[in-house]
Amino acid sequence: MNNQSLHWSRIYWMLSLCIIPVVGAFAQLQQSDRLEIPASPTSTEQFEVFSLGEQGLLSVVRGNEWSNSRNEQWQFVKYDTTLKVIWRTSYKLDFRYIPVMAYKGEESGYWLFAEPDTDRFLFMQINYNDGSIDTYKGNLLSGVDVQQFKVIGSKALVSGYYRSRPVVIVHSFFDHTTRVLPGLFEKNTELNNVDINEIDGYINVITYAYRKKNCVFEIKTYNYDGKLLKKTTLSDPRYSFISGQIVPLNADDSYLIGNYSVGCTQYSQGLYVTHVEHDEPRDPQFIEFSELQNFFNYMKPKRRARMMERIANRKSLGKENKFRYRLLVHELIQTENEIVLVAEVYYPNQRSSSPIITGGISRPYISRSLEGYRYTHAIVCGFDKNGKFMWDNTITIKDLTSYDLQEMVQVTPVDDYFVLAYPQEGEIHTEVISRNQVVVETEKFKITAKSEKEKVLNNEDSYLSPWYGQYFLAYGMQRLGTSSIGQGREVFYINKLTYKTEDIGKATKEEASRPR
């Protein structure tokens, strides 16, 4: 996912909840509504936000409210798009279970819980419309290292590793039956993704395997009942396919877009797109990073010039360029006329523990000792509906780190532009592009308190999520106070932000039209 940096001037927060435009030549960011949820001073709480598009949003606060209760209290609140409460509900989680992962469906949210050292799992479903909660128990496999959790229809898909081999477990909520998808439990095989096609009821399991000194990228397609229907294999004598996302055209025709490497490594060399027809992939189009117009724009000019010179010299000598970039590829964005790929370039950083606030849609809850990650830049690439590569752009990410490897840059189509934005230490960095052109360069905006009398003393775990249309959700934890003296108060906050593109380029046009 590319750095969604929009150019913003400062956000001045008013106590009233009316939308106040930001002052500046191109300043189009507006902070409208803000919600502040006081954090408990006596218990450890965790806070989550699920964007529900035009339906609003769902917030989840969990923690132990009473010292004499071992059961964890989960508070769910749904808000409309003006951050007004629609409903509230709560659930007491049996202390024997621990949360593993959450999944946001179209009509319901789902949570997966496990009883450690057993094969007993608990599924919780919450209906977005009325907040009603249903729970289902099941016996899966003891000791599964869960990597992904999704729901299709009335069945849960739990994928991960069992005894170091990949498994995808299908559990039915209605008849409580459990089965393991066939053809996956193999050595030297990694799960790349489990993709669900809700319309046709298909389950696509994408794997990456090392076999006889070759790297094999496979897509196994199952029906809703878990029967293996077909298998598509991608292999190339020079390159290895690292990831792939399916863009279905019809039941037998699709595109696959992802990134590739030289040899069996996780270091990306570039992007590829291939047409898959009747299970047979055509020759892929490989797009090396050096062929992208803007990939190296995150570098300082002199360093970029040296890099381009080295690339040109190697090509003139007939030598292949080899890059060592790690890519976090986002879910593809599909507009009316094009397919947009976003990917963030990152490096492993220092080791640390998981944060209190988590971001993303499907994410793990188990606290682990993980390496932190440092992001350098993000790329945005456009393909037409025929899979032809059309344009690229790059956003620079400065000094951004995350304890979890997760999508930090958000890309939102607004009018004929793409708004790129990411959060960092209580500020939102923004940029606006029009395909391969940057139309509004990087700007920063502060997330301020609801009251003018308070100021932000400290920021923790800031996240940004696209909401609906041109609206974003910025959320996290802040410590607020009337002065820097004293501890102040700690709140979980949710801010509604909007970016309007109507005046982009207007100042330049007005300047050009003035009589001289």
C-alpha positions as CSV (number, residue, x, y, z in Angstrom):
1,M,0.0,0.0,0.0
2,N,1.5,3.5,-1.1
3,N,1.9,6.4,1.3
4,Q,-1.4,8.2,1.2
5,S,0.0,11.6,2.0
6,L,-2.3,14.5,1.3
7,H,-1.1,18.1,1.5
8,W,-2.9,19.7,4.5
9,S,-2.4,22.9,6.3
10,R,-3.2,23.1,10.0
11,I,-6.5,21.9,11.4
12,Y,-8.2,24.3,13.8
13,W,-10.7,22.6,15.9
14,M,-13.8,24.4,17.0
15,L,-16.0,23.4,19.9
16,S,-19.1,23.4,17.6
17,L,-19.5,20.4,15.4
18,C,-19.9,22.3,12.2
19,I,-17.4,21.7,9.4
20,I,-14.7,24.3,9.4
21,P,-12.4,24.6,6.3
22,V,-8.7,24.6,6.8
23,V,-6.9,27.8,5.8
24,G,-4.3,27.6,3.0
25,A,-3.8,27.8,-0.7
26,F,-4.6,24.1,-1.3
27,A,-5.8,23.2,2.2
28,Q,-8.8,21.0,1.7
29,L,-8.8,18.9,4.8
30,Q,-11.7,19.5,7.1
31,Q,-12.2,18.1,10.6
32,S,-15.9,17.9,11.4
33,D,-17.1,15.6,14.2
34,R,-15.0,14.3,17.0
35,L,-15.8,11.6,19.6
36,E,-13.9,11.3,22.9
37,I,-14.3,8.2,25.0
38,P,-12.6,8.5,28.5
39,A,-10.1,5.7,29.2
40,S,-10.5,3.9,32.5
41,P,-7.8,4.9,35.0
42,T,-8.1,1.7,37.0
43,S,-8.0,-1.0,34.2
44,T,-6.2,-1.9,31.0
45,E,-8.4,-1.4,28.0
46,Q,-8.1,-2.1,24.4
47,F,-9.9,0.0,21.7
48,E,-10.9,-0.8,18.1
49,V,-12.7,0.9,15.3
50,F,-14.5,-0.8,12.4
51,S,-15.5,1.4,9.5
52,L,-18.9,0.4,8.2
53,G,-19.1,2.9,5.2
54,E,-22.3,4.8,5.0
55,Q,-23.8,2.6,7.7
56,G,-21.5,4.4,10.2
57,L,-18.8,2.8,12.4
58,L,-18.5,0.2,15.2
59,S,-16.3,0.9,18.3
60,V,-15.2,-1.9,20.6
61,V,-13.7,-1.2,24.1
62,R,-12.7,-4.2,26.2
63,G,-11.3,-4.6,29.6
64,N,-12.0,-5.8,33.2
65,E,-14.3,-3.3,34.8
66,W,-14.5,-5.1,38.1
67,S,-11.6,-6.5,40.0
68,N,-13.6,-9.4,41.3
69,S,-14.5,-10.6,37.9
70,R,-12.2,-12.7,35.7
71,N,-14.5,-12.4,32.7
72,E,-13.5,-9.6,30.3
73,Q,-16.2,-7.0,29.5
74,W,-16.6,-6.1,25.8
75,Q,-18.6,-2.9,25.0
76,F,-19.9,-2.5,21.4
77,V,-21.3,0.9,20.2
78,K,-22.5,1.7,16.7
79,Y,-22.4,5.3,15.6
80,D,-23.9,6.9,12.5
81,T,-21.9,9.1,10.1
82,T,-22.3,12.1,12.5
83,L,-20.9,10.1,15.4
84,K,-24.3,9.8,17.1
85,V,-25.0,6.6,19.0
86,I,-27.4,4.2,17.2
87,W,-27.1,1.3,19.7
88,R,-25.0,-0.1,22.5
89,T,-24.5,-3.7,23.6
90,S,-22.1,-5.6,25.8
91,Y,-20.7,-9.2,26.1
92,K,-18.9,-10.9,29.0
93,L,-16.2,-13.1,27.6
94,D,-15.6,-16.3,29.5
95,F,-12.2,-16.1,31.1
96,R,-11.2,-19.4,29.7
97,Y,-11.1,-18.0,26.2
98,I,-8.7,-15.5,24.6
99,P,-9.4,-13.4,21.5
100,V,-7.5,-14.5,18.4
101,M,-8.8,-12.5,15.5
102,A,-11.6,-10.3,14.2
103,Y,-13.2,-10.2,10.7
104,K,-15.5,-7.4,9.3
105,G,-18.2,-8.8,7.1
106,E,-20.8,-6.9,5.0
107,E,-23.7,-7.3,7.5
108,S,-22.0,-8.6,10.6
109,G,-18.7,-8.5,12.5
110,Y,-17.1,-11.7,13.7
111,W,-14.7,-12.6,16.5
112,L,-12.7,-15.8,16.9
113,F,-11.7,-16.9,20.4
114,A,-9.7,-20.0,21.5
115,E,-9.3,-21.9,24.7
116,P,-5.5,-22.4,25.0
117,D,-4.1,-25.9,24.9
118,T,-7.4,-27.4,23.7
119,D,-9.2,-27.7,20.4
120,R,-12.2,-25.7,21.6
121,F,-13.0,-22.4,19.8
122,L,-15.7,-19.8,20.2
123,F,-17.2,-17.6,17.4
124,M,-19.1,-14.5,18.1
125,Q,-21.3,-12.7,15.6
126,I,-22.7,-9.2,16.0
127,N,-25.3,-7.8,13.7
128,Y,-24.6,-4.3,12.5
129,N,-28.3,-3.4,12.3
130,D,-29.5,-4.0,15.8
131,G,-26.4,-5.1,17.8
132,S,-27.8,-8.6,18.5
133,I,-25.1,-11.1,19.4
134,D,-24.9,-14.8,18.5
135,T,-22.2,-17.2,19.7
136,Y,-21.2,-20.6,18.2
137,K,-18.8,-23.2,19.7
138,G,-16.7,-25.6,17.7
139,N,-13.8,-28.0,17.9
140,L,-11.1,-27.2,15.4
141,L,-7.4,-28.3,15.8
142,S,-5.4,-27.8,19.0
143,G,-2.3,-25.8,18.5
144,V,-3.2,-24.1,15.2
145,D,-1.2,-21.0,14.6
146,V,-4.0,-18.9,13.1
147,Q,-2.9,-16.5,10.4
148,Q,-6.3,-15.5,8.8
149,F,-10.0,-15.6,9.7
150,K,-12.8,-15.0,7.3
151,V,-16.5,-15.8,7.0
152,I,-18.4,-16.8,3.9
153,G,-22.1,-17.3,4.2
154,S,-22.7,-19.3,7.4
155,K,-19.2,-20.8,7.5
156,A,-16.0,-19.7,9.1
157,L,-12.6,-20.1,7.4
158,V,-9.7,-20.4,9.8
159,S,-6.3,-20.6,8.1
160,G,-2.9,-21.0,9.5
161,Y,-0.3,-23.6,10.3
162,Y,-0.6,-27.0,12.1
163,R,2.7,-28.7,12.8
164,S,4.4,-26.3,10.5
165,R,2.2,-27.2,7.6
166,P,-0.6,-25.0,6.1
167,V,-4.3,-25.8,6.9
168,V,-7.6,-24.1,6.1
169,I,-10.4,-25.2,8.4
170,V,-14.0,-24.7,7.5
171,H,-16.5,-24.6,10.4
172,S,-20.3,-24.5,9.9
173,F,-22.1,-22.3,12.4
174,F,-25.4,-24.2,11.8
175,D,-24.6,-27.9,12.1
176,H,-21.3,-27.4,14.0
177,T,-19.4,-29.6,11.5
178,T,-15.7,-29.0,10.8
179,R,-13.6,-30.0,7.9
180,V,-10.1,-29.3,6.6
181,L,-9.8,-28.3,2.9
182,P,-7.9,-31.1,1.0
183,G,-4.7,-30.7,-0.9
184,L,-3.0,-28.1,1.3
185,F,-1.2,-30.0,4.1
186,E,2.2,-30.1,2.4
187,K,5.8,-29.5,3.5
188,N,7.7,-26.4,2.4
189,T,4.5,-24.6,1.6
190,E,3.3,-21.2,2.8
191,L,-0.2,-19.7,2.8
192,N,-0.3,-16.5,0.8
193,N,-4.0,-15.6,1.0
194,V,-7.4,-17.0,1.4
195,D,-9.7,-15.1,-1.0
196,I,-13.5,-15.5,-0.9
197,N,-15.9,-14.9,-3.7
198,E,-19.2,-14.2,-2.0
199,I,-21.2,-14.0,-5.2
200,D,-20.2,-17.3,-6.7
201,G,-19.5,-19.0,-3.3
202,Y,-15.9,-19.9,-4.2
203,I,-12.9,-20.1,-1.8
204,N,-9.5,-19.5,-3.4
205,V,-6.5,-20.6,-1.4
206,I,-3.2,-19.1,-2.7
207,T,0.0,-20.9,-1.7
208,Y,3.7,-20.4,-2.2
209,A,5.8,-23.6,-2.2
210,Y,9.4,-24.6,-2.7
211,R,9.7,-27.8,-4.7
212,K,12.8,-29.3,-6.3
213,K,14.7,-26.0,-6.2
214,N,11.8,-24.2,-7.8
215,C,9.2,-21.9,-6.3
216,V,5.6,-22.7,-7.3
217,F,2.7,-20.3,-6.9
218,E,-0.7,-22.1,-6.8
219,I,-4.3,-21.2,-6.6
220,K,-6.7,-23.9,-5.4
221,T,-10.4,-23.2,-5.9
222,Y,-13.0,-24.8,-3.7
223,N,-16.8,-24.6,-3.7
224,Y,-18.9,-23.6,-0.7
225,D,-18.9,-27.2,0.5
226,G,-15.1,-27.4,0.5
227,K,-14.8,-29.6,-2.7
228,L,-11.6,-28.9,-4.7
229,L,-12.8,-27.7,-8.1
230,K,-9.6,-26.6,-9.9
231,K,-5.9,-25.8,-9.5
232,T,-4.0,-23.0,-11.3
233,T,-0.2,-23.1,-11.2
234,L,2.2,-20.2,-11.9
235,S,5.9,-20.9,-12.5
236,D,8.6,-19.1,-14.3
237,P,12.2,-20.1,-14.9
238,R,13.6,-16.7,-13.9
239,Y,11.2,-15.2,-11.5
240,S,9.1,-16.3,-8.4
241,F,5.6,-15.0,-7.7
242,I,5.4,-13.6,-4.1
243,S,1.8,-12.6,-3.9
244,G,-1.3,-12.5,-6.1
245,Q,-4.8,-11.0,-6.0
246,I,-7.6,-12.3,-8.2
247,V,-9.7,-9.9,-10.3
248,P,-12.6,-12.1,-11.5
249,L,-14.1,-11.3,-14.9
250,N,-16.4,-14.3,-15.0
251,A,-16.4,-18.0,-13.8
252,D,-13.6,-19.0,-16.1
253,D,-11.7,-15.8,-16.7
254,S,-9.7,-13.5,-14.3
255,Y,-6.6,-11.5,-13.8
256,L,-3.9,-12.0,-11.2
257,I,-1.9,-9.0,-10.0
258,G,0.9,-9.1,-7.5
259,N,4.7,-8.8,-7.0
260,Y,7.6,-11.0,-7.9
261,S,11.2,-11.7,-7.0
262,V,14.4,-13.0,-8.6
263,G,14.9,-16.5,-7.2
264,C,13.0,-17.9,-4.2
265,T,13.2,-14.9,-1.9
266,Q,10.7,-12.5,-0.4
267,Y,12.6,-9.4,-1.8
268,S,10.4,-7.9,-4.5
269,Q,11.9,-7.1,-8.0
270,G,8.7,-5.6,-9.4
271,L,5.0,-6.2,-10.2
272,Y,3.3,-8.6,-12.6
273,V,-0.1,-9.1,-14.1
274,T,-1.3,-12.2,-15.9
275,H,-4.5,-13.3,-17.5
276,V,-5.9,-16.6,-16.3
277,E,-8.4,-18.3,-18.6
278,H,-9.9,-21.7,-18.0
279,D,-7.3,-22.4,-15.3
280,E,-4.4,-21.6,-17.7
281,P,-2.3,-18.5,-17.0
282,R,-1.0,-16.6,-20.0
283,D,2.6,-15.3,-20.1
284,P,2.8,-12.7,-17.3
285,Q,3.8,-9.1,-17.9
286,F,6.7,-8.3,-15.5
287,I,7.2,-4.7,-14.5
288,E,10.5,-4.1,-12.9
289,F,10.7,-1.3,-10.3
290,S,13.2,0.5,-12.6
291,E,10.5,0.7,-15.3
292,L,8.2,2.6,-13.0
293,Q,8.3,6.3,-13.6
294,N,8.2,7.4,-10.0
295,F,9.4,4.4,-7.8
296,F,12.6,6.0,-6.7
297,N,11.2,9.5,-6.0
298,Y,11.4,8.8,-2.3
299,M,15.1,9.2,-2.5
300,K,16.9,12.6,-2.3
301,P,17.7,13.9,-5.8
302,K,21.4,13.1,-5.8
303,R,20.9,9.6,-4.4
304,R,18.1,9.0,-7.0
305,A,20.4,10.2,-9.8
306,R,23.1,7.8,-8.7
307,M,20.6,4.9,-8.5
308,M,19.2,5.6,-12.0
309,E,22.8,5.8,-13.4
310,R,23.7,2.4,-11.9
311,I,20.5,0.9,-13.3
312,A,21.2,2.3,-16.8
313,N,24.8,1.1,-16.7
314,R,23.8,-2.5,-15.7
315,K,21.2,-2.6,-18.5
316,S,23.7,-1.3,-21.0
317,L,26.0,-4.2,-20.0
318,G,23.1,-6.7,-20.3
319,K,23.1,-7.3,-16.6
320,E,19.9,-7.8,-14.6
321,N,19.1,-5.4,-11.7
322,K,18.4,-7.0,-8.4
323,F,16.4,-5.1,-5.7
324,R,15.9,-5.9,-2.1
325,Y,12.5,-4.3,-1.3
326,R,9.9,-5.9,1.0
327,L,6.4,-5.0,0.0
328,L,3.1,-5.0,1.9
329,V,0.5,-5.2,-0.8
330,H,-3.0,-3.9,0.0
331,E,-6.2,-5.2,-1.3
332,L,-6.8,-4.0,-4.8
333,I,-9.0,-0.9,-5.3
334,Q,-11.4,-1.3,-8.2
335,T,-13.0,1.8,-9.7
336,E,-15.3,2.1,-12.7
337,N,-12.5,2.3,-15.2
338,E,-9.4,0.9,-13.5
339,I,-7.7,-1.4,-11.0
340,V,-5.4,0.3,-8.5
341,L,-2.6,-1.5,-6.6
342,V,-1.2,0.1,-3.5
343,A,1.9,-1.3,-1.7
344,E,4.1,0.0,1.1
345,V,7.9,-0.6,1.2
346,Y,9.1,-1.6,4.7
347,Y,12.1,-2.9,6.7
348,P,12.1,-4.9,9.9
349,N,13.0,-2.7,12.9
350,Q,13.6,-3.1,16.6
351,R,11.7,-5.7,18.7
352,S,8.8,-4.7,20.8
353,S,5.4,-5.8,22.1
354,S,2.0,-5.3,20.6
355,P,0.3,-1.9,21.0
356,I,-3.0,-1.3,22.9
357,I,-4.9,0.0,20.0
358,T,-5.0,-2.1,16.8
359,G,-5.8,-1.2,13.2
360,G,-6.9,-3.0,10.1
361,I,-9.9,-5.2,9.2
362,S,-8.8,-8.8,9.9
363,R,-6.2,-8.8,12.6
364,P,-4.7,-10.9,15.4
365,Y,-5.3,-10.2,19.1
366,I,-2.7,-12.5,20.7
367,S,0.1,-10.4,22.2
368,R,3.4,-11.5,20.8
369,S,6.9,-10.2,20.8
370,L,7.3,-8.8,17.3
371,E,9.8,-6.9,15.4
372,G,8.8,-3.3,14.7
373,Y,8.7,-2.1,11.1
374,R,9.9,1.0,9.4
375,Y,8.2,2.3,6.3
376,T,10.1,4.2,3.6
377,H,7.6,4.9,0.8
378,A,4.5,3.5,-0.9
379,I,3.6,3.0,-4.5
380,V,0.3,3.4,-6.3
381,C,-0.1,1.7,-9.7
382,G,-3.0,1.8,-12.1
383,F,-4.2,-0.9,-14.5
384,D,-7.0,-0.7,-17.0
385,K,-9.9,-3.3,-17.0
386,N,-7.9,-5.4,-19.5
387,G,-5.0,-5.7,-17.1
388,K,-2.7,-3.3,-18.9
389,F,-0.4,-1.3,-16.8
390,M,-1.2,2.4,-17.2
391,W,0.6,4.6,-14.5
392,D,2.4,4.8,-11.3
393,N,3.1,7.2,-8.4
394,T,5.1,7.2,-5.2
395,I,4.7,8.8,-1.8
396,T,7.6,9.3,0.7
397,I,7.0,8.1,4.2
398,K,9.4,9.8,6.7
399,D,10.3,8.2,10.0
400,L,7.1,6.1,10.3
401,T,7.4,2.9,12.4
402,S,4.8,0.4,13.5
403,Y,4.9,-2.4,16.1
404,D,2.7,-4.6,13.8
405,L,3.2,-5.0,10.1
406,Q,-0.1,-3.4,8.9
407,E,-1.4,-1.0,6.3
408,M,-0.6,2.6,7.3
409,V,-1.2,4.5,4.1
410,Q,-4.8,4.9,3.0
411,V,-5.7,5.6,-0.6
412,T,-9.2,7.0,-1.4
413,P,-10.6,7.9,-4.8
414,V,-12.2,11.4,-4.7
415,D,-13.6,12.9,-7.9
416,D,-10.8,12.4,-10.5
417,Y,-8.0,12.3,-7.8
418,F,-6.6,9.9,-5.3
419,V,-6.1,11.1,-1.8
420,L,-3.2,9.5,0.1
421,A,-3.0,9.8,3.8
422,Y,-1.2,8.3,6.8
423,P,-1.1,9.1,10.6
424,Q,2.0,9.8,12.6
425,E,2.4,11.1,16.1
426,G,-1.0,12.9,16.3
427,E,-0.7,14.3,12.8
428,I,-2.2,13.3,9.4
429,H,0.1,13.5,6.4
430,T,-1.7,13.9,3.1
431,E,-0.9,14.1,-0.6
432,V,-3.2,14.2,-3.7
433,I,-2.3,12.6,-7.0
434,S,-3.9,12.5,-10.4
435,R,-2.6,9.3,-11.8
436,N,1.2,9.8,-12.3
437,Q,1.1,13.5,-11.3
438,V,1.2,15.0,-7.8
439,V,-1.3,17.8,-7.7
440,V,-1.1,18.7,-4.0
441,E,2.3,17.9,-2.3
442,T,2.7,16.6,1.2
443,E,1.0,18.5,4.0
444,K,0.6,17.8,7.7
445,F,-2.4,18.4,10.0
446,K,-2.7,18.1,13.7
447,I,-5.5,16.1,15.4
448,T,-6.7,18.5,18.1
449,A,-9.0,18.2,21.2
450,K,-12.7,18.7,21.1
451,S,-12.5,21.7,23.5
452,E,-10.5,24.8,22.6
453,K,-9.5,25.0,26.3
454,E,-7.6,21.7,26.1
455,K,-4.5,20.7,24.2
456,V,-3.0,17.4,23.3
457,L,-0.2,16.4,25.7
458,N,0.6,13.0,24.2
459,N,-0.4,10.8,21.3
460,E,-0.3,7.0,21.1
461,D,-1.2,4.5,18.5
462,S,-2.7,6.7,15.8
463,Y,-4.6,5.0,13.0
464,L,-6.4,6.2,9.8
465,S,-9.1,4.4,7.9
466,P,-11.1,5.3,4.8
467,W,-14.7,5.6,5.7
468,Y,-17.0,6.5,2.8
469,G,-16.8,8.9,-0.1
470,Q,-14.1,11.5,0.7
471,Y,-14.4,10.9,4.5
472,F,-11.7,9.4,6.7
473,L,-11.6,8.1,10.3
474,A,-8.7,9.1,12.4
475,Y,-8.6,7.3,15.8
476,G,-6.2,6.5,18.6
477,M,-5.3,7.5,22.1
478,Q,-4.5,11.0,23.4
479,R,-3.7,12.6,26.7
480,L,-5.5,15.9,27.0
481,G,-5.0,18.8,29.5
482,T,-5.4,22.5,29.9
483,S,-1.7,23.0,30.4
484,S,1.5,20.9,30.1
485,I,1.6,20.8,33.9
486,G,-0.1,17.7,35.3
487,Q,-1.0,14.4,33.8
488,G,-4.3,15.5,32.3
489,R,-6.9,12.9,31.1
490,E,-6.6,10.0,28.7
491,V,-9.2,9.5,26.0
492,F,-9.8,7.2,23.0
493,Y,-10.7,9.5,20.2
494,I,-12.4,9.2,16.8
495,N,-12.2,12.1,14.3
496,K,-14.2,12.4,11.1
497,L,-12.1,14.0,8.4
498,T,-13.0,15.0,4.9
499,Y,-10.9,16.0,1.9
500,K,-12.5,18.2,-0.7
501,T,-10.8,18.5,-4.1
502,E,-13.0,21.3,-5.7
503,D,-10.4,24.0,-5.3
504,I,-7.3,22.0,-6.4
505,G,-5.5,24.1,-9.0
506,K,-7.9,27.0,-8.6
507,A,-5.2,29.3,-7.2
508,T,-2.9,28.6,-10.1
509,K,-5.7,29.2,-12.7
510,E,-6.7,32.5,-11.0
511,E,-3.2,33.7,-10.9
512,A,-2.8,32.9,-14.6
513,S,-6.0,34.7,-15.5
514,R,-5.1,38.0,-13.8
515,P,-4.3,40.9,-16.1
516,R,-0.6,41.8,-16.3
